[in-house]
mmCIF file of C-alpha atoms and ligand atoms in Angstrom:
data_model
loop_
_atom_site.group_PDB
_atom_site.id
_atom_site.type_symbol
_atom_site.label_atom_id
_atom_site.label_comp_id
_atom_site.label_asym_id
_atom_site.label_seq_id
_atom_site.Cartn_x
_atom_site.Cartn_y
_atom_site.Cartn_z
ATOM 1 C CA MET A 9 -8.677 -16.457 14.117
ATOM 2 C CA VAL A 10 -9.173 -12.874 15.323
ATOM 3 C CA ARG A 11 -11.294 -11.917 18.160
ATOM 4 C CA ARG A 12 -12.194 -8.307 18.959
ATOM 5 C CA GLY A 13 -10.073 -6.884 21.743
ATOM 6 C CA LEU A 14 -7.105 -9.194 21.482
ATOM 7 C CA VAL A 15 -3.727 -7.792 20.560
ATOM 8 C CA ALA A 16 -2.565 -11.055 19.038
ATOM 9 C CA VAL A 17 -3.569 -12.023 15.400
ATOM 10 C CA GLY A 18 -2.902 -15.426 14.027
ATOM 11 C CA CYS A 19 0.280 -15.828 16.162
ATOM 12 C CA THR A 20 2.183 -18.951 15.399
ATOM 13 C CA ALA A 21 3.438 -21.128 18.081
ATOM 14 C CA GLY A 22 7.051 -22.325 18.558
ATOM 15 C CA ALA A 23 10.299 -20.600 17.393
ATOM 16 C CA SER A 24 9.740 -16.872 16.398
ATOM 17 C CA LEU A 25 11.296 -15.091 13.417
ATOM 18 C CA VAL A 26 11.245 -11.866 15.461
ATOM 19 C CA PRO A 27 14.323 -10.605 17.040
ATOM 20 C CA ARG A 28 13.881 -8.703 20.320
ATOM 21 C CA MET A 29 15.857 -5.570 19.227
ATOM 22 C CA GLY A 30 14.560 -2.889 17.102
ATOM 23 C CA ASP A 31 11.641 -0.518 17.418
ATOM 24 C CA SER A 32 8.125 -1.828 17.737
ATOM 25 C CA LEU A 33 4.609 -1.513 16.325
ATOM 26 C CA ALA A 34 2.901 -2.792 19.399
ATOM 27 C CA PRO A 35 -0.368 -1.207 20.376
ATOM 28 C CA ALA A 36 1.243 0.592 23.162
ATOM 29 C CA ARG A 37 3.550 2.485 20.655
ATOM 30 C CA VAL A 38 0.973 3.153 17.860
ATOM 31 C CA VAL A 39 -2.643 3.600 19.424
ATOM 32 C CA PRO A 40 -1.614 6.774 21.510
ATOM 33 C CA LEU A 41 -0.662 8.269 18.196
ATOM 34 C CA LEU A 42 -3.744 7.651 16.293
ATOM 35 C CA THR A 43 -5.906 10.664 15.309
ATOM 36 C CA GLY A 44 -8.970 9.133 13.834
ATOM 37 C CA ALA A 45 -10.904 6.029 13.613
ATOM 38 C CA PHE A 46 -8.698 3.928 11.462
ATOM 39 C CA GLY A 47 -6.553 1.641 13.703
ATOM 40 C CA ARG A 48 -9.502 0.980 16.082
ATOM 41 C CA PRO A 49 -9.340 -1.940 16.802
ATOM 42 C CA TYR A 50 -5.576 -2.336 16.377
ATOM 43 C CA LEU A 51 -4.821 -6.004 16.088
ATOM 44 C CA TYR A 52 -1.188 -6.754 16.464
ATOM 45 C CA ALA A 53 1.188 -9.902 16.354
ATOM 46 C CA LEU A 54 4.854 -10.412 16.295
ATOM 47 C CA GLU A 55 4.460 -12.858 13.511
ATOM 48 C CA CYS A 56 1.592 -13.945 11.282
ATOM 49 C CA ALA A 57 1.143 -15.645 7.791
ATOM 50 C CA SER A 58 -0.318 -12.442 6.256
ATOM 51 C CA THR A 59 -2.090 -9.472 7.751
ATOM 52 C CA GLN A 60 -4.343 -9.787 4.695
ATOM 53 C CA ARG A 61 -5.810 -12.878 6.278
ATOM 54 C CA ALA A 62 -6.027 -11.589 9.887
ATOM 55 C CA LEU A 63 -9.114 -9.514 9.756
ATOM 56 C CA ASP A 64 -12.473 -11.011 10.459
ATOM 57 C CA PRO A 65 -14.929 -9.258 8.144
ATOM 58 C CA SER A 66 -17.387 -8.663 11.013
ATOM 59 C CA LEU A 67 -15.022 -6.090 12.551
ATOM 60 C CA PRO A 68 -15.713 -2.471 12.182
ATOM 61 C CA GLU A 69 -14.644 -0.534 9.147
ATOM 62 C CA GLY A 70 -11.144 0.841 9.890
ATOM 63 C CA ALA A 71 -10.002 -2.161 11.885
ATOM 64 C CA VAL A 72 -6.199 -2.690 11.277
ATOM 65 C CA ALA A 73 -4.043 -5.729 11.399
ATOM 66 C CA VAL A 74 -0.314 -5.275 11.892
ATOM 67 C CA CYS A 75 2.604 -7.761 12.414
ATOM 68 C CA GLU A 76 6.347 -7.564 12.750
ATOM 69 C CA VAL A 77 7.083 -10.242 10.302
ATOM 70 C CA GLN A 78 4.892 -12.357 7.709
ATOM 71 C CA THR A 79 5.646 -15.849 6.841
ATOM 72 C CA ALA A 80 3.492 -15.896 3.714
ATOM 73 C CA GLY A 81 3.196 -12.147 2.763
ATOM 74 C CA ARG A 82 1.098 -11.621 -0.281
ATOM 75 C CA GLY A 83 1.820 -9.221 -3.347
ATOM 76 C CA ARG A 84 -0.176 -8.324 -6.318
ATOM 77 C CA LEU A 85 -0.805 -10.842 -9.171
ATOM 78 C CA GLY A 86 0.209 -13.841 -7.058
ATOM 79 C CA ARG A 87 3.442 -12.475 -6.137
ATOM 80 C CA THR A 88 5.203 -12.708 -2.654
ATOM 81 C CA TRP A 89 5.985 -9.783 -0.170
ATOM 82 C CA ASP A 90 9.062 -10.274 1.904
ATOM 83 C CA ALA A 91 10.467 -7.971 4.518
ATOM 84 C CA ALA A 92 12.932 -8.767 7.430
ATOM 85 C CA ALA A 93 11.289 -8.771 11.012
ATOM 86 C CA ARG A 94 10.729 -5.336 12.590
ATOM 87 C CA SER A 95 12.185 -3.512 9.467
ATOM 88 C CA SER A 96 8.998 -2.315 7.643
ATOM 89 C CA ILE A 97 5.397 -1.583 7.956
ATOM 90 C CA LEU A 98 3.049 -4.438 7.286
ATOM 91 C CA CYS A 99 -0.558 -3.640 7.663
ATOM 92 C CA SER A 100 -3.977 -4.349 6.409
ATOM 93 C CA ILE A 101 -7.123 -2.201 6.837
ATOM 94 C CA LEU A 102 -10.773 -3.428 6.705
ATOM 95 C CA LEU A 103 -12.976 -1.246 4.451
ATOM 96 C CA ARG A 104 -16.515 -1.470 3.454
ATOM 97 C CA PRO A 105 -16.935 0.870 0.481
ATOM 98 C CA PRO A 106 -20.432 1.554 -0.908
ATOM 99 C CA ARG A 107 -21.485 -0.539 -3.719
ATOM 100 C CA GLU A 108 -21.105 2.264 -6.344
ATOM 101 C CA ARG A 109 -17.408 2.284 -5.858
ATOM 102 C CA ARG A 110 -14.856 0.106 -7.787
ATOM 103 C CA PRO A 111 -12.766 -1.561 -5.073
ATOM 104 C CA ALA A 112 -9.826 -1.753 -7.619
ATOM 105 C CA GLU A 113 -9.631 2.044 -7.215
ATOM 106 C CA LEU A 114 -8.583 1.599 -3.502
ATOM 107 C CA SER A 115 -5.000 0.571 -4.697
ATOM 108 C CA LEU A 116 -4.645 4.267 -6.018
ATOM 109 C CA VAL A 117 -6.284 5.875 -2.846
ATOM 110 C CA GLY A 118 -3.958 3.780 -0.767
ATOM 111 C CA GLY A 119 -1.000 4.663 -3.063
ATOM 112 C CA LEU A 120 -1.722 8.428 -2.593
ATOM 113 C CA ALA A 121 -1.719 8.110 1.227
ATOM 114 C CA VAL A 122 1.521 6.108 1.194
ATOM 115 C CA ALA A 123 3.185 8.585 -1.365
ATOM 116 C CA GLU A 124 2.317 11.523 0.994
ATOM 117 C CA VAL A 125 3.800 9.726 4.101
ATOM 118 C CA VAL A 126 7.037 8.417 2.450
ATOM 119 C CA GLU A 127 7.446 11.943 0.781
ATOM 120 C CA ARG A 128 7.178 13.719 4.200
ATOM 121 C CA ALA A 129 9.479 11.099 5.815
ATOM 122 C CA SER A 130 12.301 11.203 3.104
ATOM 123 C CA GLY A 131 12.030 14.762 1.683
ATOM 124 C CA LEU A 132 11.949 13.024 -1.825
ATOM 125 C CA PRO A 133 9.298 13.378 -4.395
ATOM 126 C CA ALA A 134 7.202 10.131 -4.359
ATOM 127 C CA GLN A 135 5.607 8.701 -7.528
ATOM 128 C CA ILE A 136 2.894 6.168 -8.163
ATOM 129 C CA LYS A 137 3.313 3.596 -10.792
ATOM 130 C CA TRP A 138 -0.252 2.396 -11.735
ATOM 131 C CA PRO A 139 -1.938 0.645 -10.079
ATOM 132 C CA ASN A 140 -0.181 -0.027 -6.813
ATOM 133 C CA ASP A 141 3.542 0.751 -6.561
ATOM 134 C CA VAL A 142 5.009 3.716 -4.738
ATOM 135 C CA LEU A 143 8.484 4.809 -5.698
ATOM 136 C CA LEU A 144 11.261 7.071 -4.409
ATOM 137 C CA ARG A 145 14.070 7.864 -7.023
ATOM 138 C CA GLY A 146 12.682 5.414 -9.360
ATOM 139 C CA GLN A 147 12.787 2.419 -6.811
ATOM 140 C CA LYS A 148 9.939 0.763 -5.186
ATOM 141 C CA VAL A 149 9.511 1.654 -1.497
ATOM 142 C CA ALA A 150 6.097 0.459 -1.105
ATOM 143 C CA GLY A 151 3.168 -1.652 -2.496
ATOM 144 C CA VAL A 152 -0.522 -1.674 -2.053
ATOM 145 C CA LEU A 153 -2.939 -4.597 -2.368
ATOM 146 C CA ALA A 154 -6.732 -4.351 -2.497
ATOM 147 C CA GLU A 155 -8.412 -7.714 -2.111
ATOM 148 C CA ALA A 156 -12.301 -7.637 -2.149
ATOM 149 C CA SER A 157 -14.665 -10.328 -0.939
ATOM 150 C CA SER A 158 -18.564 -10.167 -0.912
ATOM 151 C CA GLU A 159 -18.282 -8.679 2.684
ATOM 152 C CA ALA A 160 -15.498 -6.248 2.654
ATOM 153 C CA VAL A 161 -12.326 -5.091 0.969
ATOM 154 C CA VAL A 162 -8.897 -5.624 2.885
ATOM 155 C CA LEU A 163 -6.368 -3.065 1.824
ATOM 156 C CA GLY A 164 -2.819 -4.217 2.446
ATOM 157 C CA ILE A 165 0.188 -1.932 2.585
ATOM 158 C CA GLY A 166 3.777 -2.777 2.876
ATOM 159 C CA ILE A 167 6.355 -0.075 3.259
ATOM 160 C CA ASN A 168 10.114 -0.716 3.269
ATOM 161 C CA VAL A 169 11.419 1.579 6.153
ATOM 162 C CA ASN A 170 14.453 0.385 8.076
ATOM 163 C CA GLN A 171 15.813 -2.565 5.852
ATOM 164 C CA PRO A 172 19.621 -2.019 5.123
ATOM 165 C CA ALA A 173 20.204 -2.245 1.247
ATOM 166 C CA ASP A 174 21.530 -5.751 1.479
ATOM 167 C CA LYS A 175 18.389 -7.005 3.266
ATOM 168 C CA LEU A 176 15.914 -5.920 0.448
ATOM 169 C CA PRO A 177 14.592 -8.435 -1.923
ATOM 170 C CA ALA A 178 16.862 -8.567 -4.894
ATOM 171 C CA SER A 179 15.034 -10.278 -7.860
ATOM 172 C CA THR A 180 11.961 -7.981 -8.064
ATOM 173 C CA ARG A 181 10.295 -6.471 -11.072
ATOM 174 C CA LEU A 182 11.198 -2.994 -9.979
ATOM 175 C CA PRO A 183 14.343 -2.339 -7.861
ATOM 176 C CA ALA A 184 13.351 -2.363 -4.235
ATOM 177 C CA VAL A 185 14.491 0.447 -1.738
ATOM 178 C CA SER A 186 13.849 1.367 1.833
ATOM 179 C CA LEU A 187 13.939 4.734 3.484
ATOM 180 C CA LEU A 188 17.087 3.717 5.355
ATOM 181 C CA ALA A 189 18.769 2.667 2.162
ATOM 182 C CA LEU A 190 18.164 6.090 0.646
ATOM 183 C CA ASP A 191 19.679 8.312 3.387
ATOM 184 C CA ALA A 192 21.009 6.016 6.259
ATOM 185 C CA ARG A 193 18.482 7.410 8.653
ATOM 186 C CA GLN A 194 16.477 4.943 11.055
ATOM 187 C CA ARG A 195 12.708 5.904 11.176
ATOM 188 C CA ASN A 196 10.283 5.564 13.926
ATOM 189 C CA ARG A 197 7.876 3.033 12.413
ATOM 190 C CA ALA A 198 5.029 3.774 14.788
ATOM 191 C CA ALA A 199 4.973 7.402 13.954
ATOM 192 C CA LEU A 200 4.908 6.495 10.246
ATOM 193 C CA LEU A 201 2.231 4.080 10.648
ATOM 194 C CA ALA A 202 0.089 6.546 12.657
ATOM 195 C CA ASP A 203 0.694 9.112 9.895
ATOM 196 C CA LEU A 204 -0.339 6.694 7.240
ATOM 197 C CA LEU A 205 -3.522 5.596 8.970
ATOM 198 C CA GLY A 206 -4.490 9.340 9.255
ATOM 199 C CA CYS A 207 -3.742 10.214 5.633
ATOM 200 C CA LEU A 208 -5.624 6.988 4.388
ATOM 201 C CA GLU A 209 -8.730 7.662 6.540
ATOM 202 C CA ARG A 210 -8.921 11.141 5.057
ATOM 203 C CA ASP A 211 -8.410 10.087 1.449
ATOM 204 C CA TYR A 212 -10.760 7.056 1.805
ATOM 205 C CA ARG A 213 -13.518 9.167 3.125
ATOM 206 C CA ILE A 214 -13.108 11.560 0.124
ATOM 207 C CA TRP A 215 -13.106 8.593 -2.283
ATOM 208 C CA ARG A 216 -16.137 6.859 -0.434
ATOM 209 C CA ASP A 217 -18.252 10.033 -0.666
ATOM 210 C CA ASN A 218 -17.217 11.436 -3.940
ATOM 211 C CA GLY A 219 -15.182 8.881 -5.935
ATOM 212 C CA LEU A 220 -11.743 9.483 -7.497
ATOM 213 C CA GLY A 221 -12.612 12.859 -9.030
ATOM 214 C CA PRO A 222 -11.414 15.025 -6.121
ATOM 215 C CA LEU A 223 -8.268 12.989 -5.831
ATOM 216 C CA HIS A 224 -7.438 12.925 -9.546
ATOM 217 C CA ALA A 225 -5.212 15.931 -9.700
ATOM 218 C CA ARG A 226 -3.026 14.443 -6.893
ATOM 219 C CA LEU A 227 -2.751 11.241 -8.875
ATOM 220 C CA GLU A 228 -1.877 12.981 -12.020
ATOM 221 C CA ALA A 229 0.970 14.852 -10.277
ATOM 222 C CA ARG A 230 2.337 11.615 -9.043
ATOM 223 C CA ASP A 231 1.833 9.459 -12.088
ATOM 224 C CA LEU A 232 5.292 7.801 -13.058
ATOM 225 C CA LEU A 233 4.014 6.364 -16.428
ATOM 226 C CA ARG A 234 2.485 9.630 -17.732
ATOM 227 C CA GLY A 235 4.215 10.632 -21.051
ATOM 228 C CA ARG A 236 6.652 7.651 -20.640
ATOM 229 C CA GLU A 237 7.282 4.827 -23.168
ATOM 230 C CA VAL A 238 5.518 1.810 -21.813
ATOM 231 C CA THR A 239 4.674 -1.816 -22.653
ATOM 232 C CA LEU A 240 1.228 -3.466 -22.288
ATOM 233 C CA GLU A 241 1.352 -7.153 -22.981
ATOM 234 C CA GLY A 242 4.220 -7.008 -25.239
ATOM 235 C CA GLU A 243 2.995 -3.967 -27.219
ATOM 236 C CA ARG A 244 4.830 -0.658 -27.004
ATOM 237 C CA GLY A 245 2.965 2.628 -26.508
ATOM 238 C CA VAL A 246 3.083 5.962 -24.653
ATOM 239 C CA GLY A 247 1.415 6.352 -21.173
ATOM 240 C CA VAL A 248 -1.288 8.964 -21.365
ATOM 241 C CA GLY A 249 -2.063 8.706 -17.728
ATOM 242 C CA ILE A 250 -4.388 7.596 -14.948
ATOM 243 C CA ASP A 251 -7.919 8.644 -15.907
ATOM 244 C CA PRO A 252 -10.683 9.788 -13.657
ATOM 245 C CA ARG A 253 -12.108 6.295 -13.315
ATOM 246 C CA GLY A 254 -8.737 5.000 -12.161
ATOM 247 C CA ARG A 255 -7.929 3.177 -15.538
ATOM 248 C CA PHE A 256 -4.471 3.549 -17.195
ATOM 249 C CA GLU A 257 -4.819 5.066 -20.641
ATOM 250 C CA ILE A 258 -2.144 4.187 -23.262
ATOM 251 C CA ALA A 259 -1.716 5.401 -26.755
ATOM 252 C CA ILE A 260 -0.565 2.305 -28.932
ATOM 253 C CA ALA A 261 -0.010 3.160 -32.550
ATOM 254 C CA GLY A 262 -2.491 6.114 -32.455
ATOM 255 C CA GLU A 263 -5.226 4.126 -30.683
ATOM 256 C CA HIS A 264 -6.144 4.818 -27.194
ATOM 257 C CA ARG A 265 -6.641 1.862 -24.747
ATOM 258 C CA PHE A 266 -7.960 2.033 -21.097
ATOM 259 C CA VAL A 267 -6.549 -0.666 -18.867
ATOM 260 C CA GLU A 268 -8.554 -1.700 -15.969
ATOM 261 C CA SER A 269 -6.087 -4.052 -14.352
ATOM 262 C CA GLY A 270 -2.963 -5.849 -15.088
ATOM 263 C CA GLU A 271 0.576 -4.721 -15.600
ATOM 264 C CA VAL A 272 1.996 -1.802 -17.548
ATOM 265 C CA SER A 273 5.805 -1.783 -17.675
ATOM 266 C CA LEU A 274 8.249 1.020 -18.155
ATOM 267 C CA GLU A 275 10.505 0.716 -21.187
ATOM 268 C CA PRO A 276 14.098 0.677 -19.828
HETATM 269 C C1 LIG B 308 2.530 -5.477 -4.240
HETATM 270 O O1 LIG B 308 3.315 -4.448 -4.416
HETATM 271 O O2 LIG B 308 2.598 -6.403 -4.774
HETATM 272 C C2 LIG B 308 1.559 -5.309 -3.011
HETATM 273 C C3 LIG B 308 2.255 -5.666 -1.765
HETATM 274 C C4 LIG B 308 1.418 -5.599 -0.501
HETATM 275 C C5 LIG B 308 2.161 -6.126 0.683
HETATM 276 C C6 LIG B 308 1.426 -5.799 2.003
HETATM 277 S S1 LIG B 308 2.361 -6.179 3.439
HETATM 278 C C7 LIG B 308 0.931 -6.100 4.439
HETATM 279 C C8 LIG B 308 -0.049 -6.812 3.672
HETATM 280 N N1 LIG B 308 -0.105 -8.202 3.972
HETATM 281 C C9 LIG B 308 0.274 -8.890 2.792
HETATM 282 O O3 LIG B 308 0.386 -10.287 2.828
HETATM 283 N N2 LIG B 308 0.509 -8.219 1.787
HETATM 284 C C10 LIG B 308 0.220 -6.685 2.238
#
């Protein structure tokens, strides 16, 4: 249960999975770096089940839940999201988009903000695999999860930052990578999180006011599946790209299909 003004969200009692060492995403490290309204309030716990479950919908838009380790991290399509304590960014943002917007498009809006931040942090071009994966050098560095209820949308973001290669999940659909595994440099997670919240707030406001149109060129430029051989539910085709409504367009045997949700896989 979250109450406004508390820094603890859904803390578990008893033994903690969180080592004392390592940098921290505590409010004292992150809040002074915030430049906008996202992250206010900033709800923080060392450990929680999932930050997706830590935001009361009555909180103001832009409220953020962050923890150092999740015991039941949630991924898309019923998958799990695992990250060693204090190694990554695990956050959820409470949003209240207008009725005319499609909440599913928020995965792409979040993906754009994440891609910009990991690109700046790594110096490597970041790509988006529709609808929610962010990749560096063809490996997944981050995932975005938009979960809508009648009251709000909770946008969850997980970014692999300081995990050594041997602490990354092994049996994932896409190979996982962290910023550390790419170049052996530890990052300041608080600065990355503040950068992310600033970029997300900017892109969210553009989308909220004008839809995906003004963001579409940036999405196209990062679209991993565009022009590639892909599979949709066992059928092979060619990825045409993310359309201005956030759907993924595929050409299968000369016929064009527009995918609203689900999984499009890259042919090896
Ligand atoms: C995916 O790639 O399947 C989406 C992963 C989203 C993971 C983040 S971590 C913070 C937030 N809390 C969760 O339980 N999941 C999201």
